[in-house]
Each structure stands twice: as structure tokens, then as C-alpha cells.
mmCIF file of N, CA and C in Angstrom:
data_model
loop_
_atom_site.group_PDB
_atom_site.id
_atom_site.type_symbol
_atom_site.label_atom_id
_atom_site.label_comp_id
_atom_site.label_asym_id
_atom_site.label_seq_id
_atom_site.Cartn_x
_atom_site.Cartn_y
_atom_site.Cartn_z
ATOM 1 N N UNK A 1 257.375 -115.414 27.386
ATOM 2 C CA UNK A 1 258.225 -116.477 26.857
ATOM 3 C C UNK A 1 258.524 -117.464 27.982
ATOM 4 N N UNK A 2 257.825 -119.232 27.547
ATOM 5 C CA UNK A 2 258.777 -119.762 28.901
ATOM 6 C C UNK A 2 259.751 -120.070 29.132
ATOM 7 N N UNK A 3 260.505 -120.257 29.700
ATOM 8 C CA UNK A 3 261.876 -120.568 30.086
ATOM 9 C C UNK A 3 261.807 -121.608 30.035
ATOM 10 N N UNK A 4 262.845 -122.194 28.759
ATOM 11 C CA UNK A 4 262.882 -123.793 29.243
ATOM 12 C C UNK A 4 263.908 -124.413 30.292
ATOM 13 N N UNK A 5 263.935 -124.711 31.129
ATOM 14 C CA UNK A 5 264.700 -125.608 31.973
ATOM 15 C C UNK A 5 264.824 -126.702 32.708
ATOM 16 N N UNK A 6 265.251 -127.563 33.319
ATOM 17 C CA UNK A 6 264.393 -128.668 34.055
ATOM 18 C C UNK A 6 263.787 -128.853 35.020
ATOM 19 N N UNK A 7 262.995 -129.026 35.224
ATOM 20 C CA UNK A 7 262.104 -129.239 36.467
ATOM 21 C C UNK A 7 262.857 -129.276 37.785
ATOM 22 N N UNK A 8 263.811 -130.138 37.734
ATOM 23 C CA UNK A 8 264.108 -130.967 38.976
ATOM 24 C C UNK A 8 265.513 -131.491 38.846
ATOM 25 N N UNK A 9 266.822 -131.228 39.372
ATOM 26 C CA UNK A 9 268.086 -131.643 38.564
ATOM 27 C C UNK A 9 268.857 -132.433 40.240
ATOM 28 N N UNK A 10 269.425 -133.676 40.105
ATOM 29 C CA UNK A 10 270.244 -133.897 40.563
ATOM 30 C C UNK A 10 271.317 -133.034 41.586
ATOM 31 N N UNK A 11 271.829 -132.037 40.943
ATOM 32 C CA UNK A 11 272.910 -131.517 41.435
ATOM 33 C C UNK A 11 272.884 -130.076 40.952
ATOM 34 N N UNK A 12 272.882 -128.782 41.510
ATOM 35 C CA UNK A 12 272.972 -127.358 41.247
ATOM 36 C C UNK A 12 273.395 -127.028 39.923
ATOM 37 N N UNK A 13 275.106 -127.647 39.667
ATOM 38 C CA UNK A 13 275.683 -127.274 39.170
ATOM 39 C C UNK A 13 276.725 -127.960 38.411
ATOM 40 N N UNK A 14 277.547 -128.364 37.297
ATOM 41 C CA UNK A 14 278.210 -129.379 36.780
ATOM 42 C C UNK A 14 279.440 -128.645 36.497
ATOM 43 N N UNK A 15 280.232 -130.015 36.296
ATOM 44 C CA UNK A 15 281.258 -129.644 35.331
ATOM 45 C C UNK A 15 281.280 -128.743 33.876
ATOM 46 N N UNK A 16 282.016 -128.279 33.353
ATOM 47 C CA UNK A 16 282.141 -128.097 32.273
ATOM 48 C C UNK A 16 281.950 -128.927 30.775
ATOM 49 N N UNK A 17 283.260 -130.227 30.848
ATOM 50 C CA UNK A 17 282.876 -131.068 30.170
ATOM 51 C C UNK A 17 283.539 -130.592 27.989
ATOM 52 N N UNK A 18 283.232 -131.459 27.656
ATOM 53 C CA UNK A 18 283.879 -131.142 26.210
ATOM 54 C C UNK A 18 282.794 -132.080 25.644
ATOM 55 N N UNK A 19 282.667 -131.459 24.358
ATOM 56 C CA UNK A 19 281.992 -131.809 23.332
ATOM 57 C C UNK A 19 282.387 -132.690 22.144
ATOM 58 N N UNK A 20 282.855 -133.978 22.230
ATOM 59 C CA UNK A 20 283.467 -134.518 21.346
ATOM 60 C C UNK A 20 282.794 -135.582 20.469
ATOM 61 N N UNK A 21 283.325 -136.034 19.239
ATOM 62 C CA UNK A 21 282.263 -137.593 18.410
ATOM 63 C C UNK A 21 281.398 -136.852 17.982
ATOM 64 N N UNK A 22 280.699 -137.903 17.598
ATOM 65 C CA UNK A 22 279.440 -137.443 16.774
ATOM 66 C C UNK A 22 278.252 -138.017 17.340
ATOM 67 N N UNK A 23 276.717 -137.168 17.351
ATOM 68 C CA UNK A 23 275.493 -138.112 18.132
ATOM 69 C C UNK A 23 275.762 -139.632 17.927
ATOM 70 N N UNK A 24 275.308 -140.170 18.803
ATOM 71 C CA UNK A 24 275.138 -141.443 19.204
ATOM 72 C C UNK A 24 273.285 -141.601 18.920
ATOM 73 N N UNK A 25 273.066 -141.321 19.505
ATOM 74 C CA UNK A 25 271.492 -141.273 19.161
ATOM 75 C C UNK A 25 270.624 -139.630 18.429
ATOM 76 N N UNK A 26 269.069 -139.520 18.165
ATOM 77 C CA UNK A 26 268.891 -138.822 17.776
ATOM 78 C C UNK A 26 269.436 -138.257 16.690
ATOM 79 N N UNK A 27 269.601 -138.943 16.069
ATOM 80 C CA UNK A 27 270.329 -138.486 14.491
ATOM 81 C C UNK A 27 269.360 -139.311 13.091
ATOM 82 N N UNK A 28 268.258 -139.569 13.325
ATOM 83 C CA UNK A 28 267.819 -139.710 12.321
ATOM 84 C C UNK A 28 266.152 -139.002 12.598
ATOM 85 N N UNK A 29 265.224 -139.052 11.287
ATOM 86 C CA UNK A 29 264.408 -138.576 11.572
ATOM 87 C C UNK A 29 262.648 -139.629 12.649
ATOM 88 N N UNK A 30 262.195 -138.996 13.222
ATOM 89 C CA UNK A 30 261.918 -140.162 14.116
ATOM 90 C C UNK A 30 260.535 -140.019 13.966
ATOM 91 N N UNK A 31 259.940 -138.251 14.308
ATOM 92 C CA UNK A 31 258.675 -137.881 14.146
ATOM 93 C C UNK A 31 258.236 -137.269 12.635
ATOM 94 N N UNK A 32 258.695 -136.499 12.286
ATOM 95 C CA UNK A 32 258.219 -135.810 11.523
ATOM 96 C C UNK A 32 258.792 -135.848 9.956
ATOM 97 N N UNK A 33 258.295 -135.192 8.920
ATOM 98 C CA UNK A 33 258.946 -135.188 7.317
ATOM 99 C C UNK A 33 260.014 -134.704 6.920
ATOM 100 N N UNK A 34 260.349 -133.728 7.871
ATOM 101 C CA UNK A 34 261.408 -132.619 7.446
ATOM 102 C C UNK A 34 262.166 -132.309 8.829
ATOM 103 N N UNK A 35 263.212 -132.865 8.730
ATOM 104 C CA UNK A 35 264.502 -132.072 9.798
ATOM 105 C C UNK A 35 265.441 -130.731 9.784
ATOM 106 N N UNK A 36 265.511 -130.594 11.263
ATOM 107 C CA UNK A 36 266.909 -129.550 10.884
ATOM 108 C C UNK A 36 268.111 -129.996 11.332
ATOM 109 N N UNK A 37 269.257 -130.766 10.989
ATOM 110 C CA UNK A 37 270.305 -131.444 11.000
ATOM 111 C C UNK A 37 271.522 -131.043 11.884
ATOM 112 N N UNK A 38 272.152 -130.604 12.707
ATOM 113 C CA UNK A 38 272.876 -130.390 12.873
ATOM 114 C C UNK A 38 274.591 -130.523 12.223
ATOM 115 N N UNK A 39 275.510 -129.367 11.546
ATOM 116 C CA UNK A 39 276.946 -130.357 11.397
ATOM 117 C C UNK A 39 277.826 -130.027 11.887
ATOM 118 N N UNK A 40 277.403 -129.060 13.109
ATOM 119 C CA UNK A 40 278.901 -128.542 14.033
ATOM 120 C C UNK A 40 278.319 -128.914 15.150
ATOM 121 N N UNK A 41 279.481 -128.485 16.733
ATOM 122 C CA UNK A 41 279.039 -128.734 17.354
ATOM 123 C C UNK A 41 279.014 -127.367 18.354
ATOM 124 N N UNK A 42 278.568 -127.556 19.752
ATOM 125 C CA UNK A 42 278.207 -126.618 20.370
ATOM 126 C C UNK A 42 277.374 -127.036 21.619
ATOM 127 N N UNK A 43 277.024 -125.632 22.314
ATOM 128 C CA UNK A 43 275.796 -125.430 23.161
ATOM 129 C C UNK A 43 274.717 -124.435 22.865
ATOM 130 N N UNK A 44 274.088 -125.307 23.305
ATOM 131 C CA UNK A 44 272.632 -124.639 22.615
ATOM 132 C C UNK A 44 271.716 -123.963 23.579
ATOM 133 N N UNK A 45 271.473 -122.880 23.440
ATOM 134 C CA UNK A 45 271.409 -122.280 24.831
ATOM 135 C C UNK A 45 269.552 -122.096 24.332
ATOM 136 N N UNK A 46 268.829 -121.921 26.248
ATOM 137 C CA UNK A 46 267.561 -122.322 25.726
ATOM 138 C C UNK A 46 267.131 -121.044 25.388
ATOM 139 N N UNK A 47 267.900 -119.947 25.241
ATOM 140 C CA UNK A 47 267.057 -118.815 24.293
ATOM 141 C C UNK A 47 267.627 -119.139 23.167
ATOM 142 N N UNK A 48 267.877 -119.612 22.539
ATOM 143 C CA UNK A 48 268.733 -119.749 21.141
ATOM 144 C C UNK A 48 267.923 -120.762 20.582
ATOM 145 N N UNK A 49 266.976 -121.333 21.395
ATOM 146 C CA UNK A 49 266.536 -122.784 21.234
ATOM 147 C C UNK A 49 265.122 -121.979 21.016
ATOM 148 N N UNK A 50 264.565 -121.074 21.697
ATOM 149 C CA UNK A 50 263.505 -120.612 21.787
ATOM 150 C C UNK A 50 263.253 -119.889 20.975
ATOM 151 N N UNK A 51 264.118 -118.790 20.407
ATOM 152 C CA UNK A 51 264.709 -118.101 19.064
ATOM 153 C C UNK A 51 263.684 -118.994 18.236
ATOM 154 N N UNK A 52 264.763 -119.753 17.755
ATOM 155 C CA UNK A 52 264.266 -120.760 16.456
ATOM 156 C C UNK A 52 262.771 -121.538 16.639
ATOM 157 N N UNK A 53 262.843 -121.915 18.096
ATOM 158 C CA UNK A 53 261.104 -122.412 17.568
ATOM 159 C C UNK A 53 260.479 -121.206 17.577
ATOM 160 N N UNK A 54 260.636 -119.925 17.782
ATOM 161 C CA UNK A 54 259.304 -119.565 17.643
ATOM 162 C C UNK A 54 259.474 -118.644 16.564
ATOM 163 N N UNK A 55 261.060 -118.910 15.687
ATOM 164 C CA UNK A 55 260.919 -118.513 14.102
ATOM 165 C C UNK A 55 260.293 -119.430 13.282
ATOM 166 N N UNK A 56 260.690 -120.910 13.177
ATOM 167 C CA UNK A 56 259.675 -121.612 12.746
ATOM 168 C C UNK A 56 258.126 -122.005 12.676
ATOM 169 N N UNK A 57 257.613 -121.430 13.790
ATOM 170 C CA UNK A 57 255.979 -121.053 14.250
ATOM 171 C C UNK A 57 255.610 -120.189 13.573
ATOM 172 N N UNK A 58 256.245 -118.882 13.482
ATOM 173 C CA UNK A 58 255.885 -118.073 13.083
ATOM 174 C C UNK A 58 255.347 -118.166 11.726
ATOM 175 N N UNK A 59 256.606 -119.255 10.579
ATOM 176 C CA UNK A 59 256.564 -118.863 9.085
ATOM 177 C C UNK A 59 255.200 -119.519 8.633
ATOM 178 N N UNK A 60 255.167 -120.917 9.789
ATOM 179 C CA UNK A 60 254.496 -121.932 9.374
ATOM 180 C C UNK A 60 253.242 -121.800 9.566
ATOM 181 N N UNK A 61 253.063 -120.615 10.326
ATOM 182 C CA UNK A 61 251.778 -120.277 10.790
ATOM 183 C C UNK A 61 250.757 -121.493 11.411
ATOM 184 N N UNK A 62 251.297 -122.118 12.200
ATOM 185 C CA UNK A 62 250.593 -123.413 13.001
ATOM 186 C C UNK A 62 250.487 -124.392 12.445
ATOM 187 N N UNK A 63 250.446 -124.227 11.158
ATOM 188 C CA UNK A 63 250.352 -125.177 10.017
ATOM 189 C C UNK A 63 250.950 -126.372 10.682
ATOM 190 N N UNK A 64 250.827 -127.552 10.342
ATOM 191 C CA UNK A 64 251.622 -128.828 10.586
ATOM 192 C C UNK A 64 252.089 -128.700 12.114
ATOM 193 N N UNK A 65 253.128 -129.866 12.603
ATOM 194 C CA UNK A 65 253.616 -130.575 13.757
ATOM 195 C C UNK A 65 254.809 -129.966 13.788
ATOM 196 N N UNK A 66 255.211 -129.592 14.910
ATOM 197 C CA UNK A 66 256.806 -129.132 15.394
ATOM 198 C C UNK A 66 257.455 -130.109 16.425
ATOM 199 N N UNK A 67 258.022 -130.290 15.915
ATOM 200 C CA UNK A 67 258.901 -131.427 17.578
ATOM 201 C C UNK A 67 260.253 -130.597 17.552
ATOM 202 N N UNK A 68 260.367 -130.403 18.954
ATOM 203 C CA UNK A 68 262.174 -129.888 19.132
ATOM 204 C C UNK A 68 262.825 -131.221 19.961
ATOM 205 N N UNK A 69 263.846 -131.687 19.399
ATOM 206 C CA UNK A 69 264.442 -132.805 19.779
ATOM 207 C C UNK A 69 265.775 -132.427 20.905
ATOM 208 N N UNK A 70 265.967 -131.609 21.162
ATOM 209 C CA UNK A 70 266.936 -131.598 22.201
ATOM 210 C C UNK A 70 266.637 -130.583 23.051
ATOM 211 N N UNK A 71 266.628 -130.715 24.754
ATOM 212 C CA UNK A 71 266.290 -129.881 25.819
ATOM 213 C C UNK A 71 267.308 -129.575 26.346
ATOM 214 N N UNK A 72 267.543 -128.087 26.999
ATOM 215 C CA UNK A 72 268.555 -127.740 27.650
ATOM 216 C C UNK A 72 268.939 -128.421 29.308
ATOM 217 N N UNK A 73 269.334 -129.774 29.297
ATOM 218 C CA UNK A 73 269.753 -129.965 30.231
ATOM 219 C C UNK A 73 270.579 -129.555 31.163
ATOM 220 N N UNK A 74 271.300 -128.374 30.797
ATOM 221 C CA UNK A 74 273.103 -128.450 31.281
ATOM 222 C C UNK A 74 272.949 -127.068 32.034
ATOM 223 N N UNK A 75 273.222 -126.980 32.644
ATOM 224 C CA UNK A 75 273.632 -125.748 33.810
ATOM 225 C C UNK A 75 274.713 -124.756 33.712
ATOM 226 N N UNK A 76 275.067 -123.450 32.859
ATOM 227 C CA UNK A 76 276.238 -122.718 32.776
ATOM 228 C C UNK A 76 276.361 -121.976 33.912
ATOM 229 N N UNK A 77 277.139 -122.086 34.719
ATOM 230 C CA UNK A 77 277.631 -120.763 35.670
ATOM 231 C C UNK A 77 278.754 -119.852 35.210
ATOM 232 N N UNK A 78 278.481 -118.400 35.983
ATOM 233 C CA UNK A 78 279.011 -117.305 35.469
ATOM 234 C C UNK A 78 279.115 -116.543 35.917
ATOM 235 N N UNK A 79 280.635 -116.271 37.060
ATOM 236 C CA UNK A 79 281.183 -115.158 37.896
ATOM 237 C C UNK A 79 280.372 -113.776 37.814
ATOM 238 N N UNK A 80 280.146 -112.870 38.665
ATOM 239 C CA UNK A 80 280.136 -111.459 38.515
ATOM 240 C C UNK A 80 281.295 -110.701 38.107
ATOM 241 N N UNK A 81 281.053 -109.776 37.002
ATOM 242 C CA UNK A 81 281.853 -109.136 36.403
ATOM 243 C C UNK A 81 282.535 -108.339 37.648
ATOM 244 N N UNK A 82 283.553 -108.403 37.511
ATOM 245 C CA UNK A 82 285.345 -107.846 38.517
ATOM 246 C C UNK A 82 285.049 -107.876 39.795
ATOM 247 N N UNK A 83 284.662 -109.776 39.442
ATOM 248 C CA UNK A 83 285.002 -110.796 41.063
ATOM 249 C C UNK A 83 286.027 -110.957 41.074
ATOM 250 N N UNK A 84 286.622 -110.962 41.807
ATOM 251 C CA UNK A 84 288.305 -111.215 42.555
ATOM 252 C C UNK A 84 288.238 -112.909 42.276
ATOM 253 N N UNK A 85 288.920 -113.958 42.116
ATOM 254 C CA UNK A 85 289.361 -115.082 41.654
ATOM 255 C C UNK A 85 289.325 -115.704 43.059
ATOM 256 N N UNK A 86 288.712 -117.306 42.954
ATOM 257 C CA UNK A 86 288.123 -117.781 44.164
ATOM 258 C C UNK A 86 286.686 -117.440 44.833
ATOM 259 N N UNK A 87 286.472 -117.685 46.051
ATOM 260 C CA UNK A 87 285.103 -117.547 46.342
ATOM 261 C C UNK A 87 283.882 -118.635 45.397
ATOM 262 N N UNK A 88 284.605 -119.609 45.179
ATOM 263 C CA UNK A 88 283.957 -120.809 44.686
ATOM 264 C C UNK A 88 283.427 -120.594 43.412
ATOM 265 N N UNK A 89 282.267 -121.177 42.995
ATOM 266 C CA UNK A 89 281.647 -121.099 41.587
ATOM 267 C C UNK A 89 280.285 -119.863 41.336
ATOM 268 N N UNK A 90 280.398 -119.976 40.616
ATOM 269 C CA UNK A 90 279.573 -118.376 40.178
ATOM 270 C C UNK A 90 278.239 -119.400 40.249
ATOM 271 N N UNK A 91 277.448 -118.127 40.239
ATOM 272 C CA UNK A 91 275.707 -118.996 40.133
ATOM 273 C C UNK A 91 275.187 -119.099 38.523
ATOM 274 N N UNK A 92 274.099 -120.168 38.577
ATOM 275 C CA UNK A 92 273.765 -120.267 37.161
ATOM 276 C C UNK A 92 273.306 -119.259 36.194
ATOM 277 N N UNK A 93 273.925 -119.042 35.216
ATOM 278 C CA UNK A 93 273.482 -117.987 34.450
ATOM 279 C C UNK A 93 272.417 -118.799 33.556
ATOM 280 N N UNK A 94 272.650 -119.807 32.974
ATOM 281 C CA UNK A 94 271.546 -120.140 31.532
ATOM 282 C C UNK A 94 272.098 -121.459 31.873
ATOM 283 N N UNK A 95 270.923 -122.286 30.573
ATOM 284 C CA UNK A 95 270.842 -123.423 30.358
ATOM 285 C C UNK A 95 270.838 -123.548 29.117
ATOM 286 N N UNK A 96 271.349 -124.777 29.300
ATOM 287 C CA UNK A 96 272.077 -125.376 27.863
ATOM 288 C C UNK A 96 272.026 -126.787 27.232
ATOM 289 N N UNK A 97 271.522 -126.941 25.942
ATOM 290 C CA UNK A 97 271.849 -128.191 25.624
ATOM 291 C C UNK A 97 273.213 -128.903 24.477
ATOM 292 N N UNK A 98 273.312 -129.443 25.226
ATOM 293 C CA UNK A 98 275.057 -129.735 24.249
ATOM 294 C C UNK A 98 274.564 -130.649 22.940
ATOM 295 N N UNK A 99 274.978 -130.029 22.053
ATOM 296 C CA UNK A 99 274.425 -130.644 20.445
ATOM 297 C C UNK A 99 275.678 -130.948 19.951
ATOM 298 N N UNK A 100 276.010 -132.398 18.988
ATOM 299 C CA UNK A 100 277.168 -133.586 18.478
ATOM 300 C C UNK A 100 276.559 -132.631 17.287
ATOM 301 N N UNK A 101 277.544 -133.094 15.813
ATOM 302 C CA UNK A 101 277.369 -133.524 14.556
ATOM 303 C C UNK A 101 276.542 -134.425 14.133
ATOM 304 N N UNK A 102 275.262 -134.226 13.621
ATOM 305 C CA UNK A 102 274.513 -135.327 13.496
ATOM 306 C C UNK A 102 272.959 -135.160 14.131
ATOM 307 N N UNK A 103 273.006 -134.421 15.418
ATOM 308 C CA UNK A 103 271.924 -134.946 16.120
ATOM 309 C C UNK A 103 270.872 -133.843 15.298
ATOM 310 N N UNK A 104 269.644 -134.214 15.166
ATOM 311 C CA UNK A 104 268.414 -133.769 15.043
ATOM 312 C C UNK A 104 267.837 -132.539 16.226
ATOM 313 N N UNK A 105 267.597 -131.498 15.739
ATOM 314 C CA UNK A 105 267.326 -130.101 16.847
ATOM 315 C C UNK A 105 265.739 -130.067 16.371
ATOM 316 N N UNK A 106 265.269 -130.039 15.131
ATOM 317 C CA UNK A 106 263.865 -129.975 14.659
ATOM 318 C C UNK A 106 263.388 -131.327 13.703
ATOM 319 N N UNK A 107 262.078 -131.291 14.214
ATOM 320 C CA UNK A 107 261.611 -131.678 12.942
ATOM 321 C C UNK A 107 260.214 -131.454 12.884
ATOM 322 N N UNK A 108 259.857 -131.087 11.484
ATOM 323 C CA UNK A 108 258.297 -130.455 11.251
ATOM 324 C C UNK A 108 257.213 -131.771 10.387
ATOM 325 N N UNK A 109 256.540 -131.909 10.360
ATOM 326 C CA UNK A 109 255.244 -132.416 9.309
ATOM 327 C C UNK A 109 254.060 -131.482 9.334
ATOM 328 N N UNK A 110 253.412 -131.940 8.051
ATOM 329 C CA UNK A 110 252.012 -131.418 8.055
ATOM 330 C C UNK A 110 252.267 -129.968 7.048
ATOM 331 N N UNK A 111 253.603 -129.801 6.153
ATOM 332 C CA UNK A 111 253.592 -128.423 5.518
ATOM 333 C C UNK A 111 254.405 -129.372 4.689
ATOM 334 N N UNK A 112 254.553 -128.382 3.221
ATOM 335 C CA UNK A 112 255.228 -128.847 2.059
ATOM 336 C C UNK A 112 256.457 -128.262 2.781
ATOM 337 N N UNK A 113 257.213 -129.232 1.359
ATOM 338 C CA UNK A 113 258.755 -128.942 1.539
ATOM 339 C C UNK A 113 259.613 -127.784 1.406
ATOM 340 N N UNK A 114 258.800 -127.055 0.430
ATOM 341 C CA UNK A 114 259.487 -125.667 -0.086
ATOM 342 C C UNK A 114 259.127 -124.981 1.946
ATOM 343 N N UNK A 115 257.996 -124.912 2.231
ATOM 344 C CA UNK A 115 257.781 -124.290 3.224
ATOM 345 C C UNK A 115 258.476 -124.523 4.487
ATOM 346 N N UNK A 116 258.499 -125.985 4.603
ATOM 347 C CA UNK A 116 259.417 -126.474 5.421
ATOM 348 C C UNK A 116 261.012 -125.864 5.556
ATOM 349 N N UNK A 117 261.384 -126.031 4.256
ATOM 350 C CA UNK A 117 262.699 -125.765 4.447
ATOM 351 C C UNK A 117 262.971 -123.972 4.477
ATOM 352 N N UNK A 118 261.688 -123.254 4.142
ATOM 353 C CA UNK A 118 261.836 -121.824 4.574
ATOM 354 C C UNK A 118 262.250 -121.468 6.046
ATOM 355 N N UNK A 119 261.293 -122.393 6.633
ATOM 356 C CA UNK A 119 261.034 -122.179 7.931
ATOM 357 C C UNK A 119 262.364 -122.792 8.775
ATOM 358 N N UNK A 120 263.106 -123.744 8.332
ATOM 359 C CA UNK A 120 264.154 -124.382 8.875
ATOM 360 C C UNK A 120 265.380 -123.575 8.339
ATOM 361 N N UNK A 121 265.487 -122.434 7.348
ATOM 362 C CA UNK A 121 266.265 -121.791 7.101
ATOM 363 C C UNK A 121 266.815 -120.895 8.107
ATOM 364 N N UNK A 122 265.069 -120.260 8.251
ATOM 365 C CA UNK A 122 265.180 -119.404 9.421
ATOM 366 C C UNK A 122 265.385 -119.569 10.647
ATOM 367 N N UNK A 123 265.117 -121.273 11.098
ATOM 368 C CA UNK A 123 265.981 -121.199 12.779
ATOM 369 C C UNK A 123 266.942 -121.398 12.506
ATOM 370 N N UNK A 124 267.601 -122.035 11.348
ATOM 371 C CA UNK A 124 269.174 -122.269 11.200
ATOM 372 C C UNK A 124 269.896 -120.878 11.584
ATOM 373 N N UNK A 125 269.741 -119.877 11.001
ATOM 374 C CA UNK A 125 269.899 -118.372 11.433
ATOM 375 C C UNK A 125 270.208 -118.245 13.186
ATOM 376 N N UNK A 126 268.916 -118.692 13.744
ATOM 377 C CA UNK A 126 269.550 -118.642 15.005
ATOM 378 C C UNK A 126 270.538 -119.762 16.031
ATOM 379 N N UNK A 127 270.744 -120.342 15.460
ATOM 380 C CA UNK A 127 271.600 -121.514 16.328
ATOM 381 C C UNK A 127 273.198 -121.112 15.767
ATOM 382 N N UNK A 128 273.708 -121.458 17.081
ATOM 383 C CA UNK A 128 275.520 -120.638 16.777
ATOM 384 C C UNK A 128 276.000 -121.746 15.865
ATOM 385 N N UNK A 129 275.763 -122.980 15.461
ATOM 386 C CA UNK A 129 276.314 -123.923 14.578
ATOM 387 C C UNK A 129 275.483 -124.407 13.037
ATOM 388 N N UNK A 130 276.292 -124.517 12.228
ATOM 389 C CA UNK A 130 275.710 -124.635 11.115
ATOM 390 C C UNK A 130 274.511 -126.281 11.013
ATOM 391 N N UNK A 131 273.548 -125.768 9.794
ATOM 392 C CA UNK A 131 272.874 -126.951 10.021
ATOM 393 C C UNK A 131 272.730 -127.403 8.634
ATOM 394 N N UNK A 132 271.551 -128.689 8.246
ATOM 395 C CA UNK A 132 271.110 -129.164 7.306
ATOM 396 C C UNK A 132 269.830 -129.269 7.066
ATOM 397 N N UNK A 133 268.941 -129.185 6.159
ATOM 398 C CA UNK A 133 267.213 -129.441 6.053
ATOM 399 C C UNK A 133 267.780 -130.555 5.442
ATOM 400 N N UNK A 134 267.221 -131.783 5.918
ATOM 401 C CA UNK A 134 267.111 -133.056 5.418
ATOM 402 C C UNK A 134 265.444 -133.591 5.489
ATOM 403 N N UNK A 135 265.080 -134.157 4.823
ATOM 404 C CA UNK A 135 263.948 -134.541 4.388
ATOM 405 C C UNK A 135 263.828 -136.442 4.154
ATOM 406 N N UNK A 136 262.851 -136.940 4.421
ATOM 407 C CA UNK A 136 262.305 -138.262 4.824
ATOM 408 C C UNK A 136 262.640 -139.024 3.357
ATOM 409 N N UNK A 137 262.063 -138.443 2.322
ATOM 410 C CA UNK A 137 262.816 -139.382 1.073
ATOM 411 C C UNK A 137 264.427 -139.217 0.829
ATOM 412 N N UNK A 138 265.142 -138.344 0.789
ATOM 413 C CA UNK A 138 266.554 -138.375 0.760
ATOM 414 C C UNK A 138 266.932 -139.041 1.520
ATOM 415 N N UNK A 139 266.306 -139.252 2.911
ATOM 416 C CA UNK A 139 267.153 -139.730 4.015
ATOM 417 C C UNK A 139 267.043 -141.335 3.194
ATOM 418 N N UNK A 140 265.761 -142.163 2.750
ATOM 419 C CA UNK A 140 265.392 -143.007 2.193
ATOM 420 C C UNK A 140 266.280 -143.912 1.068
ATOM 421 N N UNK A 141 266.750 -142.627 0.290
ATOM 422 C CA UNK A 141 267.483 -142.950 -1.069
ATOM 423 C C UNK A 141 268.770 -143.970 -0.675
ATOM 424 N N UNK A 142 269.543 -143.477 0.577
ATOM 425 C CA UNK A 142 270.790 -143.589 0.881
ATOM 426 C C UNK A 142 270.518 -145.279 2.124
#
């Protein structure tokens, strides 16, 4: 399995930070027929991220195009269990991408819709926040 993370980062380690609003960008569909929507918010951690694409691979059986729209940029650190308080910041445990209300995590083409939205059922399953299958003509109607 690869690890997704970034290549090359600015700075070790970040703030914490809060998750507030709703996407600003990445909230509509850009590549593909069929999305997976996000409507809570959260961090999206890159096994959680990896989870789901490679539940959606699986159903779709290669079939059609996968795009994952958000990368774990973010850096979590995380004390050793019964560290004494102080001694600075813990080292990085995982990576993370911070997901708004709104923003786009998948989107598939190249498979029908019934299949599509099987397959987007099943990464919904793995992501800690609830989602939506939205699709290219609904998005259209509105």
C-alpha cells in the first residue's frame, strides 16, 4: 500500500487549526460523471483516504476513471503514550487532509450509475463524515 504524503513540505510540523465554512473551491464536479460529496466536516486521514479508493477499485473492477480530489496535506503529531507534559511537540503520526461541507473527495466516469453509486456507497462507509453520490445531470437540473 503507498503511503500517501507529500513529497516535500515547507515546515515539519503545523498548527492545529479549525475547520470552519464551507469549500470554497472543489465543490463541483470537474472530471468525472459521478461524485462523492462531502456534508460534514473533518480530517481525512490518508489511510481512510486509501480505504475508500481502493473500495471503489475494487467494486468497479477498473472499469472507468477514478480521480480522488483531495490529498493529505496536513501533518498530525502525537505524544508517546505516558509522556510527562512538555518536552515540546510529539513527532508526526499521520497525514491528513482537512475536508469543508461541500468539497468533492471522488469522482468516477466510464461505469453506469447504479454501479457508480454502489461503489461510492462503499467508500462513503469509510470516511469518518457523512457524504452524497451526486451525479452530472442533477447537478445540471439545479
Amino acid at each position: 500500500m503507498a503511503k500517501l504524503l507529500p513529497a516535500k513540505t515547507k515546515y515539519r510540523k503545523v498548527h492545529k487549526g479549525r475547520i470552519r465554512g464551507r469549500a470554497k473551491g472543489c465543490d463541483t464536479l470537474a472530471f468525472g460523471e459521478f461524485g462523492l460529496q462531502s456534508l460534514g466536516r473533518g480530517r481525512l486521514t490518508a489511510a481512510q483516504l486509501e480505504a475508500a479508493r481502493v473500495a471503489i477499485n475494487r467494486y468497479l473492477k477498473r472499469r472507468g476513471k477514478l480521480w480522488v480530489r483531495v490529498f493529505p496535506h496536513k501533518p498530525v503529531t502525537k505524544k508517546p503514550q505516558e509522556t510527562r507534559q512538555g518536552k515540546g511537540k510529539g513527532p508526526v503520526e499521520y497525514w491528513c487532509a482537512i475536508v469543508k461541507p461541500g468539497t468533492m473527495v471522488f469522482e468516477v466516469s466510464g461505469s453506469g450509475s447504479q454501479a457508480a453509486r454502489e461503489a461510492m456507497r462503499r467508500a462513503d462507509g469509510k470516511l469518518p463524515f457523512p457524504c452524497r453520490f451526486v451525479s452530472r445531470e442533477e447537478l445540471e437540473q439545479y
